Coordinates of C-alpha atoms and ligand atoms in Angstrom, one line a residue:
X561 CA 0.0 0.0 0.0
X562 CA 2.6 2.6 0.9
X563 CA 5.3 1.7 -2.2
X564 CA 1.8 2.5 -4.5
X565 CA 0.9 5.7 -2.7
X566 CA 4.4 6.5 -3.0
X567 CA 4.8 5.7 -6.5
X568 CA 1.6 7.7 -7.5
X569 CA 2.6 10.5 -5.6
X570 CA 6.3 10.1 -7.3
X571 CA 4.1 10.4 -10.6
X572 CA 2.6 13.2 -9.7
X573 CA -1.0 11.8 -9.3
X574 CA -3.6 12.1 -7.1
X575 CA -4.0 9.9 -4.5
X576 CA -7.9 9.1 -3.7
X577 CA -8.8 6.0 -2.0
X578 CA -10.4 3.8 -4.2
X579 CA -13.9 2.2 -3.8
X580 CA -13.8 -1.3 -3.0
X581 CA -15.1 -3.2 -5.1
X582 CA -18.2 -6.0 -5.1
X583 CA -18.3 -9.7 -6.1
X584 CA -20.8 -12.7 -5.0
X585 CA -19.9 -15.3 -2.5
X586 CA -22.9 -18.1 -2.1
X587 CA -26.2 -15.9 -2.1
X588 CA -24.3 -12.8 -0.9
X589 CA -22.4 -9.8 -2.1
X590 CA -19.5 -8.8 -0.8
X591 CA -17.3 -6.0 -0.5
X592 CA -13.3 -6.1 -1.3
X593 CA -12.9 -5.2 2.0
X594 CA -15.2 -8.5 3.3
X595 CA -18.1 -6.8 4.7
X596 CA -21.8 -8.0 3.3
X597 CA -23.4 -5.4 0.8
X598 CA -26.7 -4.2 0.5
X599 CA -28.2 -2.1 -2.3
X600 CA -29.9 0.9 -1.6
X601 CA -30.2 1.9 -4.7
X602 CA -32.0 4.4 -7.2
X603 CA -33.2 4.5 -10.4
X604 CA -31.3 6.8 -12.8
X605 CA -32.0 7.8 -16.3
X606 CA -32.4 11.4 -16.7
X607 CA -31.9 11.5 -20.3
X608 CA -32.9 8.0 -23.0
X609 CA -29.3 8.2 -24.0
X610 CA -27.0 8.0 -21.4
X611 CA -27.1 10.0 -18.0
X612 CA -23.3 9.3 -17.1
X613 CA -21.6 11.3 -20.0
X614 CA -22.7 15.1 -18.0
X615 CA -19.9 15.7 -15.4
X616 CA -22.0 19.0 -14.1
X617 CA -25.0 16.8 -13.6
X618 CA -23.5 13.9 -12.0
X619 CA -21.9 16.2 -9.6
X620 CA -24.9 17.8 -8.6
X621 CA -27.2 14.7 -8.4
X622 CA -24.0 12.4 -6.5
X623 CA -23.9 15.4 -3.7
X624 CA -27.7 14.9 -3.0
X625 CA -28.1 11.1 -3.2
X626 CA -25.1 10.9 -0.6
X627 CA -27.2 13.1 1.8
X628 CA -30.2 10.6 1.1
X629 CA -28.6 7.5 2.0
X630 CA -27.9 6.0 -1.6
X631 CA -24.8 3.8 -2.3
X632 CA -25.9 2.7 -5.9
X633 CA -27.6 3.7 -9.3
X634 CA -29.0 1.8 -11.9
X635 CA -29.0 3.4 -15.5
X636 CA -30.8 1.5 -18.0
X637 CA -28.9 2.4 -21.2
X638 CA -25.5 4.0 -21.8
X639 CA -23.7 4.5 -24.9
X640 CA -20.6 2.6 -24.9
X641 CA -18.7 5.1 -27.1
X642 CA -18.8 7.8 -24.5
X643 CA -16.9 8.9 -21.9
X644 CA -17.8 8.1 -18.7
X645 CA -14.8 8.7 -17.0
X646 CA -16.0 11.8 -14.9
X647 CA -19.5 10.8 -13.8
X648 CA -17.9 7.3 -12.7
X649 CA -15.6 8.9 -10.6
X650 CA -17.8 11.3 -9.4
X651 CA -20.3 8.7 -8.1
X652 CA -17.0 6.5 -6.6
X653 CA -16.6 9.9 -4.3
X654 CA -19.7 10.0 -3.3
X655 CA -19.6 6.0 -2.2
X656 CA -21.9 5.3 -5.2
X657 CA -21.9 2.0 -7.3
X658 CA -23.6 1.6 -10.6
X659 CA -25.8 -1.6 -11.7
X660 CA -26.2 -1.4 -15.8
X661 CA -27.8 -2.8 -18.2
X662 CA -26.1 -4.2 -21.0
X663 CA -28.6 -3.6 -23.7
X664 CA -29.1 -0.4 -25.7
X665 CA -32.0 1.0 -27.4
X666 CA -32.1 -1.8 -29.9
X667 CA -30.1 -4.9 -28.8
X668 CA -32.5 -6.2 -26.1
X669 CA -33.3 -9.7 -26.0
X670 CA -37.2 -10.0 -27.0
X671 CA -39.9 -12.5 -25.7
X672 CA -41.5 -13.3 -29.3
X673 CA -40.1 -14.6 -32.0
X674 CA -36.8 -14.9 -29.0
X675 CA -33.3 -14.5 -30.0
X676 CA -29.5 -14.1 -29.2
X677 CA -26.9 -13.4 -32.1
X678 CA -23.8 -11.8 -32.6
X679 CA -25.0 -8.3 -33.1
X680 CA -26.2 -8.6 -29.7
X681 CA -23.5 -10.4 -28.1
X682 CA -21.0 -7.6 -29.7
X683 CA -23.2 -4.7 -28.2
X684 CA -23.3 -6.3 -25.0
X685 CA -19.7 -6.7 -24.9
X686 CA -18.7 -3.1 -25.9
X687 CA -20.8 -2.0 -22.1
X688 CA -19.3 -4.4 -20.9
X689 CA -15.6 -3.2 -22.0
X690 CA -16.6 0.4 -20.6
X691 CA -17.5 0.1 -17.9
X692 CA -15.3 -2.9 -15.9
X693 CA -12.7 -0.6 -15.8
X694 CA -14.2 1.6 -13.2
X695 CA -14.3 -0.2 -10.2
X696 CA -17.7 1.5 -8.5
X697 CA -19.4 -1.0 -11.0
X698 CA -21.2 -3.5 -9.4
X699 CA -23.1 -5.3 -11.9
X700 CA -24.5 -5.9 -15.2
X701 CA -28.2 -7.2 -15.9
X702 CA -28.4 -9.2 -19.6
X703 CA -32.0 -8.1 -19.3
X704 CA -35.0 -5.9 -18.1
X705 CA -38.3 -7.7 -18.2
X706 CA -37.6 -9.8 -21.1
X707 CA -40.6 -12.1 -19.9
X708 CA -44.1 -10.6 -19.2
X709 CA -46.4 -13.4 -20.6
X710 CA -46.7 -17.6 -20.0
X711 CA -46.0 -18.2 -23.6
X712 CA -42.8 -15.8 -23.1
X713 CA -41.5 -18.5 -20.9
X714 CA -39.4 -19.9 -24.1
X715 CA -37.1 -16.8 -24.1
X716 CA -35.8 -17.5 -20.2
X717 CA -33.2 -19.7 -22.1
X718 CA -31.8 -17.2 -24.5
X719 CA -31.9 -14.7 -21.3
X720 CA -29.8 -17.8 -19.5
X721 CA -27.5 -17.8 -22.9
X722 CA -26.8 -14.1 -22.8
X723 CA -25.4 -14.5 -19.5
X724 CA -23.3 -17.1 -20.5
X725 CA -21.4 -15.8 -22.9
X726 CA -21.2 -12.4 -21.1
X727 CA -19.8 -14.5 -18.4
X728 CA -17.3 -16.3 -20.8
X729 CA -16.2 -13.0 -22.5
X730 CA -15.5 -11.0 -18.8
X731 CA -13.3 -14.0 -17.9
X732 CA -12.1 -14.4 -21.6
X733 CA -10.7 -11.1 -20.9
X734 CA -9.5 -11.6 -17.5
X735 CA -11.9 -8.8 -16.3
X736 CA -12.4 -7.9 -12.3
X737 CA -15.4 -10.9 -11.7
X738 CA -18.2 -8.2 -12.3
X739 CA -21.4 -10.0 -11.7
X740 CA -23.9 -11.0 -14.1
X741 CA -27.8 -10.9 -13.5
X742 CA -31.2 -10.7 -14.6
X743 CA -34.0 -7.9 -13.4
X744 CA -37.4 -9.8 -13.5
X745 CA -40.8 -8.5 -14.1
X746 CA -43.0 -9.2 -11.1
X747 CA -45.1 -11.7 -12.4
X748 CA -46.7 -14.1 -9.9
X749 CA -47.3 -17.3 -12.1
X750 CA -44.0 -17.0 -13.7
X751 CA -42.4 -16.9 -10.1
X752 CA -40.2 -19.1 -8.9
X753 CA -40.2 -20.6 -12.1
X754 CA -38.2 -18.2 -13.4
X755 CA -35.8 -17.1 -10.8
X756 CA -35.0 -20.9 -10.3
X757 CA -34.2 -21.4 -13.8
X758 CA -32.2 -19.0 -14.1
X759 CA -29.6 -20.3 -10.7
X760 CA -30.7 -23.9 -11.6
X761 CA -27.8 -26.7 -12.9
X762 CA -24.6 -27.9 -12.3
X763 CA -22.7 -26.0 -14.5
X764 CA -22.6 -22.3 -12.7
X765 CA -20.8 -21.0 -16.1
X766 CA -24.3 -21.2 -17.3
X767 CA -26.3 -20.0 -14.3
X768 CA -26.8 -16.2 -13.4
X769 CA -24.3 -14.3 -10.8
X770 CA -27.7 -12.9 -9.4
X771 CA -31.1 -12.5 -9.9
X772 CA -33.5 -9.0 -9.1
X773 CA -37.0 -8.6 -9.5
X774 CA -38.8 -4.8 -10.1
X775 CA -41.9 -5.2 -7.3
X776 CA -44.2 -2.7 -6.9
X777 CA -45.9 -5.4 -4.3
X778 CA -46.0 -3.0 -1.3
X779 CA -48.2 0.2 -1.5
X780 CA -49.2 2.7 1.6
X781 CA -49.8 1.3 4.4
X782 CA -48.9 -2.5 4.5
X783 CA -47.2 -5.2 6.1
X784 CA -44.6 -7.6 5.6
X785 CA -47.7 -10.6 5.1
X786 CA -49.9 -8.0 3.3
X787 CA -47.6 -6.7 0.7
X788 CA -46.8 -10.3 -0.5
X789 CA -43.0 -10.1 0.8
X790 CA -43.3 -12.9 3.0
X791 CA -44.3 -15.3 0.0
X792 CA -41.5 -13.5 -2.2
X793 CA -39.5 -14.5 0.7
X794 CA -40.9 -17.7 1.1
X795 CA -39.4 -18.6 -2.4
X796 CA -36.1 -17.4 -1.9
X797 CA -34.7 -19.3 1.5
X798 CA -33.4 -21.5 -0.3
X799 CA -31.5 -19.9 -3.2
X800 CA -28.2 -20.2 -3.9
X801 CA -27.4 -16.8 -5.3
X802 CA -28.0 -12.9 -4.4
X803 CA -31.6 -11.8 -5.4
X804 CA -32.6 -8.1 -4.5
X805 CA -35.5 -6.1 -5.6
X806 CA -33.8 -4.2 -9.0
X807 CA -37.1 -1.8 -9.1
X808 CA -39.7 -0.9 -6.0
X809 CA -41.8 2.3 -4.7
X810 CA -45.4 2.0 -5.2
X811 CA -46.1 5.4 -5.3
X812 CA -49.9 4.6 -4.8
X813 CA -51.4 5.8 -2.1
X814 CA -49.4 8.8 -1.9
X815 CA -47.0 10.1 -0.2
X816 CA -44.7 7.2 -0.2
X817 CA -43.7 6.3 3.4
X818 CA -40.7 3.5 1.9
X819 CA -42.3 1.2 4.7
X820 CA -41.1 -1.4 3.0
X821 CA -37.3 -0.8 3.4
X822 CA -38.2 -1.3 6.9
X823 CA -38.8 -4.8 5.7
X824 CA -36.0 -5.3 3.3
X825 CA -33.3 -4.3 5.9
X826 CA -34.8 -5.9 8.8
X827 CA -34.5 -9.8 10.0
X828 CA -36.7 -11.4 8.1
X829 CA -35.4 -10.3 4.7
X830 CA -31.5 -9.7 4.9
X831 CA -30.6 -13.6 5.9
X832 CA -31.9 -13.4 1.8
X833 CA -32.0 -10.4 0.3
X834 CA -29.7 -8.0 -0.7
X835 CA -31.6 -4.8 -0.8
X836 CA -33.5 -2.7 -3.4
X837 CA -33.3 0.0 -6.1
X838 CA -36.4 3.1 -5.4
X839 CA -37.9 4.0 -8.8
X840 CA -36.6 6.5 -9.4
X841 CA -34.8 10.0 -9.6
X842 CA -36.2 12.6 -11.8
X843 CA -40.0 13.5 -11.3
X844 CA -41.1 13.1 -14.3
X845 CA -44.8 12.0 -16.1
X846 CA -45.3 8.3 -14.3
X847 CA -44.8 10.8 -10.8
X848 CA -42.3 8.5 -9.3
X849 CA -39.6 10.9 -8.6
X850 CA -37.9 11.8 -5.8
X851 CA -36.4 14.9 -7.1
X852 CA -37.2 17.5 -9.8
X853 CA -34.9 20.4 -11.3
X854 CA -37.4 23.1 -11.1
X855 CA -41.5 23.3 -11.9
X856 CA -43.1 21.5 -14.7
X857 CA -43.5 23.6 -17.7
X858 CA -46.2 23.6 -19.9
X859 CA -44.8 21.8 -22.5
X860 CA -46.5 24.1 -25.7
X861 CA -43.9 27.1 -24.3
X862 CA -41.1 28.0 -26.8
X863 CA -38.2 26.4 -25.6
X864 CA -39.9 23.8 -23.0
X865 CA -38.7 20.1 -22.8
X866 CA -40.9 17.9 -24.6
X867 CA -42.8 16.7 -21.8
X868 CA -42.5 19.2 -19.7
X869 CA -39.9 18.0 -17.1
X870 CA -36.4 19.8 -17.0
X871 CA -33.8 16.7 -17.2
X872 CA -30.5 18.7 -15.5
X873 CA -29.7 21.3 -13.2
X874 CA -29.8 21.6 -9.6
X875 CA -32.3 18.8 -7.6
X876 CA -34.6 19.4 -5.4
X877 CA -36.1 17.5 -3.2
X878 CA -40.0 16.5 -3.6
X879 CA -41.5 16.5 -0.3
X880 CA -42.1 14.3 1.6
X881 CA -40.7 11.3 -0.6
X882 CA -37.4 12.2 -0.5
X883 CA -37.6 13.1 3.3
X884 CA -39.3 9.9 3.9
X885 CA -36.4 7.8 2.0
X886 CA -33.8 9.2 3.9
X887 CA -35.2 9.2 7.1
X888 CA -35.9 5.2 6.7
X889 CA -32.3 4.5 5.3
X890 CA -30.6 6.4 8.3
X891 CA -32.2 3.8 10.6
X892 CA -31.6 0.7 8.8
X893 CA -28.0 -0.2 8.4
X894 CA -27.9 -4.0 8.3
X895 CA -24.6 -5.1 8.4
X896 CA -24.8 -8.6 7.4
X897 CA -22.2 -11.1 8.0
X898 CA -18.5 -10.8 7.1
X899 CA -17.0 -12.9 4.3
X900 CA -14.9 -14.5 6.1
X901 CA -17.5 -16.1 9.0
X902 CA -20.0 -17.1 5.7
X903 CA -19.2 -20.5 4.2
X904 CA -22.1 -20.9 1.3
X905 CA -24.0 -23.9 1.5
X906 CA -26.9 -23.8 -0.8
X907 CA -27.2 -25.7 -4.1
X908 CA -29.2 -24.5 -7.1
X909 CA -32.7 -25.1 -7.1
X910 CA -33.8 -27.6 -9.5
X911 CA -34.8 -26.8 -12.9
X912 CA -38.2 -26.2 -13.1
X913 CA -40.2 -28.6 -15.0
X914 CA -42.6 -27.8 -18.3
X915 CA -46.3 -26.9 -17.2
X916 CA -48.6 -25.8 -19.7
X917 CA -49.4 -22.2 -20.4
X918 CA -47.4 -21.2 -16.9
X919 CA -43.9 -22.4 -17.6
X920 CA -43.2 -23.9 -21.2
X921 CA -39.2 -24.5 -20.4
X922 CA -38.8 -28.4 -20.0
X923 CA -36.1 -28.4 -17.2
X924 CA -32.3 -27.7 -17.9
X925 CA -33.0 -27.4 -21.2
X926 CA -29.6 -27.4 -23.6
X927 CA -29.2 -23.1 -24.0
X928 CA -29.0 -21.9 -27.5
X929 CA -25.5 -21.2 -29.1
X930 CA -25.1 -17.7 -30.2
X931 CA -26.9 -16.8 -33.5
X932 CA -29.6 -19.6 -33.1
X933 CA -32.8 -18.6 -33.9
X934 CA -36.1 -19.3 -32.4
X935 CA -36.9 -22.2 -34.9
X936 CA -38.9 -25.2 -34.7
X937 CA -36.0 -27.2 -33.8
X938 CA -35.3 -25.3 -30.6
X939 CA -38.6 -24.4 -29.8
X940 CA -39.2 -28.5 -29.5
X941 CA -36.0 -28.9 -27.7
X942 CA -36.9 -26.4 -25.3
X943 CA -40.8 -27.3 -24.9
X944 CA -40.8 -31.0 -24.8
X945 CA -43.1 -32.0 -22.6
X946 CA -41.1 -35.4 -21.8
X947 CA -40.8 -36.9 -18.5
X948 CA -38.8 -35.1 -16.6
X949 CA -36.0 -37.6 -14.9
X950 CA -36.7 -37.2 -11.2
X951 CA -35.0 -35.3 -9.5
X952 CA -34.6 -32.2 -12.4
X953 CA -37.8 -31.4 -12.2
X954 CA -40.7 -29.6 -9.3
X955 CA -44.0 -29.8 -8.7
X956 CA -45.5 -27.0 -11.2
X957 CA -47.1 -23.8 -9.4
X958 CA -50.7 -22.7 -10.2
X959 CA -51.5 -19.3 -12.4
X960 CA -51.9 -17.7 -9.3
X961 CA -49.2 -18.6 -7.0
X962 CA -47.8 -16.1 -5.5
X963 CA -50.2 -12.9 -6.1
X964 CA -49.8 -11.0 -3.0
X965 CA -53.5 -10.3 -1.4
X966 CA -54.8 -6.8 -2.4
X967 CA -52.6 -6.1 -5.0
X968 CA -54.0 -7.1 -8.1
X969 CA -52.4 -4.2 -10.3
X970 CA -48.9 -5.0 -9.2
X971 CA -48.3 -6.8 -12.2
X972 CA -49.2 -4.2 -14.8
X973 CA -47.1 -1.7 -12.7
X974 CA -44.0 -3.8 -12.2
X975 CA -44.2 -4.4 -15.9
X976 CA -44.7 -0.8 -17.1
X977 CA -43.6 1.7 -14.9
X978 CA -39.9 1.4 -15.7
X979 CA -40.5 0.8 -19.5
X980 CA -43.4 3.8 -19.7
X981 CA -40.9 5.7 -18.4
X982 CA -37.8 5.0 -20.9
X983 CA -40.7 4.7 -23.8
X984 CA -42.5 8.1 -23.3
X985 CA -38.3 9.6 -22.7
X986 CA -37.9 7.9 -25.8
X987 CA -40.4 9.5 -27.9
X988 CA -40.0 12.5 -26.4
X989 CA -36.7 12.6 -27.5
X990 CA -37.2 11.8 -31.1
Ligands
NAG2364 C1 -47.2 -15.5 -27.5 O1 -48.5 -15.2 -27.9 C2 -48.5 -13.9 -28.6 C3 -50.0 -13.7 -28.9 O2 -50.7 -13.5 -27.7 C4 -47.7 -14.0 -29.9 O3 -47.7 -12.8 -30.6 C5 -46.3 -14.4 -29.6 O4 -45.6 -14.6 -30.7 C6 -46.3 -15.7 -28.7 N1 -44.9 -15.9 -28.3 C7 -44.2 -17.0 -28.6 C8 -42.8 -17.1 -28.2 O5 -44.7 -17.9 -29.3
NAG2365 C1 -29.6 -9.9 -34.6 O1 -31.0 -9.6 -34.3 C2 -31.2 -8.2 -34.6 C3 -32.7 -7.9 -34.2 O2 -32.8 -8.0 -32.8 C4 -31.0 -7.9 -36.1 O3 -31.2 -6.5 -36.3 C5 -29.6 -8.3 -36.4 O4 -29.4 -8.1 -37.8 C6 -29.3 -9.7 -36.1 N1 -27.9 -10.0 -36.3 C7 -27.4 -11.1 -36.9 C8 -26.0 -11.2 -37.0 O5 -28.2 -11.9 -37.4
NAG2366 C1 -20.0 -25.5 -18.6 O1 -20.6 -24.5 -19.5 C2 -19.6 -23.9 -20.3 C3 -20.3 -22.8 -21.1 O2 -21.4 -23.3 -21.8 C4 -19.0 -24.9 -21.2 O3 -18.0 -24.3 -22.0 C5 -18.3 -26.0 -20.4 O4 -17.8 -27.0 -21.2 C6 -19.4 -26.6 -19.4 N1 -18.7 -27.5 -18.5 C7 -19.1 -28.8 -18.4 C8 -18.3 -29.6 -17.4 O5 -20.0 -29.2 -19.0
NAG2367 C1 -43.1 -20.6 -3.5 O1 -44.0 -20.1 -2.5 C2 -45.3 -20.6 -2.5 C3 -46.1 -20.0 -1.5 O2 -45.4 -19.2 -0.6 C4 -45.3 -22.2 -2.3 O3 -46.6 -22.7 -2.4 C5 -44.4 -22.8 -3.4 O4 -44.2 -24.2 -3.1 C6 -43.0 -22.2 -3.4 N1 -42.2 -22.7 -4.5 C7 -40.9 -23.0 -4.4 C8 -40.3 -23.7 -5.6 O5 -40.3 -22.7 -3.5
NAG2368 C1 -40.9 7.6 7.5 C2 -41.3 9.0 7.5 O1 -40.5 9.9 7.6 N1 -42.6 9.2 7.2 C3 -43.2 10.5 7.1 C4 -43.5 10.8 5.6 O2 -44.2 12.0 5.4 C5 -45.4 12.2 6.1 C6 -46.0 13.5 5.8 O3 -45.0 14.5 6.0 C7 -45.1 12.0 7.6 O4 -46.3 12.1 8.3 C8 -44.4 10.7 7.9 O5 -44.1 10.6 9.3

């Protein structure tokens, strides 16, 4: 440690202390420095293109989400091609990680007619060479949401395949061991289906590093048995790799109280969670944000952003959401186990077994190479409905399994509220 200080300051450099960085032991993450982490994290994606390429902005949006309690962000698409040098670093300062998808506008992996070629692979890869230099990243997702319907089950394996070879290439390239995950849509009768498949087998070059899920479950006033988080947890004791909630925030009823961290960080969920990301930052036309950078404009005004909402300058605070975050994250500072007392002992789950219109994967089905399309080879090596060797297989869950009582919208939100978001950004941007 000293001959590098030393060295750097020979050099001429700046010495900052550098962020440690995060891997996954068992169905934890961990810290260089061996302590458990949690994410308590925030949606970020001012602008469709790439929020981490403005310096000025990261700078002023860093400062504030270290006063509310935030130690990552998750930014839905970047452009490879840009700097991101100065935003990375700002967030590092500020104790901030960054969880990123590796898709871009165009190169995301798409429930009908399901595929995973080269053109995909390649754009993946160019995120992926960004950003695992910085060392404040802390993951990567292969996908957002890919699977919304029963009969969308048959694109979990190119989902599984994309992580894969994502995996391959990082260790190809003798990368830092960034991991690799999935952010699932909340959908009760593809649950656990889904997030088992994605762990299950015996070769973990083919299984995900982690697994999220975007729940909008719990909504005003709740409870841990209300909100449905005690069957999400339920389904989770037993897994053998980190799962954390990549979206969350019902923002109806209003104002949001974040009871539900509460939950997240407290003893019934840390033994198997690893914390959440709020949807989201910027106030903006879905009303989930925490912060806005002045009053809405009428959007007709010369000059006025498309929808309305300013997407840079100085935050500020909506009251009392923003208040109401922080003041839960100040009290809830679970700190886990360290790495060096945890000796993993879980083994996958086993792969789930094909059940008519709820999951349509046969088991550990064979994962498509790259470039292989959705024909009707695949799609009969992947559906099969053959007898399942014992032992692969589970008992199959019913249609409803898992819907949390007196939530019966959770679905459409946890579906749309992130993609409405990006969409109407999108269009506004065109
Ligand atoms: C699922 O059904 C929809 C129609 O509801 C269809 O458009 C889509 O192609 C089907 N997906 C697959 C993978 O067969
Ligand atoms: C891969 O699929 C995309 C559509 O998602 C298509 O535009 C592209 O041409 C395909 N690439 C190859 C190599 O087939
Ligand atoms: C595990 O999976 C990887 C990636 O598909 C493959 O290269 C490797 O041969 C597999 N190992 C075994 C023992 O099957
Ligand atoms: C998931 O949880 C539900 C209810 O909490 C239970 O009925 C089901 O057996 C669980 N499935 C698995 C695979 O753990
Ligand atoms: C947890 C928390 O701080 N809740 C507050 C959220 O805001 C409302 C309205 O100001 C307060 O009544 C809550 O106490």
């Amino acid at each position: 440690m000293r001959s590098v200080v030393l060295t750097c300051a020979l050099a001429g450099a700046v010495v900052v202390a550098a962020i440690p960085t995060i891997s996954v032991k068992g169905s934890k993450f961990f810290t260089s420095e061996g302590d458990q982490f949690f994410v308590k994290g925030i949606a970020y994606q001012l602008v469709p293109d790439d929020p981490l390429i403005d310096n000025t902005q990261c700078k002023l949006d860093a400062a504030l989400m270290k006063d509310l309690g935030t130690n990552s962000i998750r930014v839905y698409h970047v452009d490879p091609e840009a700097d991101h040098e100065g935003c990375m670093s700002t967030f590092a300062d500020a104790g901030i990680y960054l969880w990123v998808d590796l898709d871009t506008f165009n190169t995301q992996i798409e429930q009908d007619a399901p595929h995973w070629n080269e053109t995909q692979l390649e754009a993946f890869q160019k995120v992926m060479d960004e950003f695992q230099q910085f060392d404040n990243t802390a993951g990567f997702f292969v996908g957002n949401e890919v699977l919304t319907k029963p009969n969308g089950s048959v694109a979990a394996p190119f989902v599984k395949a994309a992580a894969r070879d994502l995996k391959a290439y990082r260790d190809s390239k003798n990368y830092r061991n960034i991991p690799v995950g999935y952010s699932a849509a909340d959908i009760a009768s593809l649950r656990p289906m889904l997030q088992n498949y994605m762990a299950c087998g015996t070769n973990a070059s083919e299984s995900l590093d982690f697994f999220s899920l975007n729940a909008y479950e719990w909504c005003g006033d709740s409870s841990y048995e209300q909100s449905g988080y005690d069957e999400l947890t339920r389904n989770v004791t037993d897994y053998n790799i980190p799962i954390f909630l990549s979206e969350t925030g019902c923002n109806e009823p209003s104002p949001r109280n974040f009871e539900d961290q509460t939950a997240i960080f407290g003893d019934e969920m840390t033994p198997y969670w690893s914390g959440s990301i709020i949807y989201e930052w910027i106030q903006e036309a879905n009303n989930y944000g925490l912060i806005k950078y002045g009053e809405k404009v009428d959007p007709a005004a010369s000059g006025a952003p498309p929808d309305g909402f300013t997407r840079s300058g100085t935050p500020t605070p909506i009251s009392p959401d923003f208040p109401n975050l922080s003041n839960q994250w100040k009290t809830l500072t679970p700190s886990g186990v360290k790495e060096s007392d945890y000796t993993p002992t879980l083994t996958p789950p086993p792969c789930p077994a094909y059940t008519s219109d709820v999951w349509e994967v046969n088991g550990g089905v064979a994962l498509p190479s790259v470039g292989q399309t959705f024909d009707s080879a695949v799609k009969s090596s992947i559906t099969a409905s053959t007898t399942v060797p014992s032992g692969t297989g589970q008992p199959s869950a019913s249609p409803t399994e898992g819907a949390a009582p007196g939530s019966p919208i959770k679905e459409v939100q946890g579906m749309s509220v992130g993609l409405l978001g990006l969409l109407l950004g999108f269009f506004w941007w065109m």
